[in-house]
Amino acid sequence: MLHRIILHLDIDAFFASIEERENPRFKGKPLVVGAEPMEGRGRAASLLAGEPRPMGRGVVSTANYEARKYGIHSGMPISKAYQLCPKAIFLPVSGSLYQKSSERIMDIVRHIGGEMEQVSLDEAYIDLSNNRAIAQLLDEELKWEKAKEIAENLRNEIFEKEKLPCTCGIGPNKMMAKIGCELAKPSLADESRRANGIKVITDKEAEALLEPLDIEVIPGVGKKSGAILKSQGIHTVRDAKKMDTISLKHFFGIRGEALYYRLRGIDDEPVVTEREVKSIGKEHTFQEDTRDPEILLSVFEGLLKDVLAELEKAGMECKTVTVVCRLKGFETHTKSKTIEPTGNFAILRREAIKLLLRFIVSYSLPIRLIGIRCGVSDK
DNA sequence: ATTGAAGTACACG
DNA sequence: CTAACGCGTGTACTTCAAT
């Protein structure tokens, strides 16, 4: 497929926008959806401590734009979010509410026509290359215009039916569509939140548009890789394009090749309709680090039970059981064992507990998190 | 040489 | 005390052993 037109959709501040929709009094006020900031703080403790201080060990799932003005963002420790804006409204994550909304949104997206890839609850790609309205057009210019029209209709429909604001990016590939979407997001300064909404980046424009952008806009270049590059004086895509293929390979291994092209606006990743499940897991962070075998074992069994239920539902069996353990201080390790595929609780418990016990023996630090993950095989 | 297992690191939403 | 840091999933790298 030589000339593609890909659309990327992303709901603005998804969880927070849903909460605002459900309770319009929240609009215009800083709102943080995520962990409970005071979790683990007992009544006695707060009386003794005077001014309440955040204790929760969770993170921010989504902050609305008012909260973002205080520097709060997704993934930030909830305790820090509280420090930045103690007056913000803090709400727990209402997963099933968001799930239902997501399903209705994805149904709307599917109706556009074209291969659709759902990336998360609130994000999707759609390949418009073979869309009825677009494929019949001969003129390239008109195709891009038509794609924009489709995106406009999509945004309107989602706003009318689901009462949620969203942003679309349109580009010659998934990467550029996603970057376009990011560029079209409402800015903090824009109180109306409706400034752009859609950004079209044609194949002709892609390379030049990327040049001045921060290197971390490129998918696959995250915090760590970005920091390494920046320590070498490479901050923008333009800087990175000066690197030869040898050093790209050196820094990024097998991904260096793809990166060379991505820096130039080229990305061949197809829109993938269905993806097969490769692993199913559950993990739990304790309110306080612990080595109490009672607590450890009961939580561990609960996690295993949940994993098994999902395994069962998916009609899968566990082939590799991995136990993860995060210690006080955040040091994290895994131990795994490949076994004869099974969905049997007793067998998996025996294997998993053997792995867990090895942790208890090898490390004397209190434990912050335990988890269990099953690499799956078809039944 | 290739493959599989175990363990680590990083990325993304 | 200047760090704080969830959860679920996927990919790639490294090392070691067996084929």
PDB file of C-alpha atoms in Angstrom, chain A residues 280 305-318 342-344 376 379:
ATOM      1  CA  ILE A 280      -2.277 -12.241  31.082  1.00  0.00           C
ATOM      2  CA  LYS A 305      -7.283 -16.700  40.911  1.00  0.00           C
ATOM      3  CA  ASP A 306      -8.029 -13.574  38.849  1.00  0.00           C
ATOM      4  CA  VAL A 307      -5.418 -14.471  36.252  1.00  0.00           C
ATOM      5  CA  LEU A 308      -6.823 -17.976  35.964  1.00  0.00           C
ATOM      6  CA  ALA A 309     -10.356 -16.692  35.533  1.00  0.00           C
ATOM      7  CA  GLU A 310      -9.209 -14.517  32.636  1.00  0.00           C
ATOM      8  CA  LEU A 311      -7.183 -17.339  31.180  1.00  0.00           C
ATOM      9  CA  GLU A 312     -10.258 -19.554  31.305  1.00  0.00           C
ATOM     10  CA  LYS A 313     -12.433 -16.877  29.712  1.00  0.00           C
ATOM     11  CA  ALA A 314      -9.942 -16.493  26.866  1.00  0.00           C
ATOM     12  CA  GLY A 315      -9.814 -20.252  26.382  1.00  0.00           C
ATOM     13  CA  MET A 316      -6.083 -20.243  27.022  1.00  0.00           C
ATOM     14  CA  GLU A 317      -3.582 -22.121  29.121  1.00  0.00           C
ATOM     15  CA  CYS A 318      -0.493 -20.944  30.955  1.00  0.00           C
ATOM     16  CA  THR A 342      -2.179 -25.867  32.002  1.00  0.00           C
ATOM     17  CA  GLY A 343      -5.060 -23.916  33.486  1.00  0.00           C
ATOM     18  CA  ASN A 344      -5.056 -25.964  36.673  1.00  0.00           C
ATOM     19  CA  VAL A 376      -0.329 -18.162  27.217  1.00  0.00           C
ATOM     20  CA  LYS A 379      -5.949 -24.744  24.608  1.00  0.00           C
TER      21      LYS A 379
END
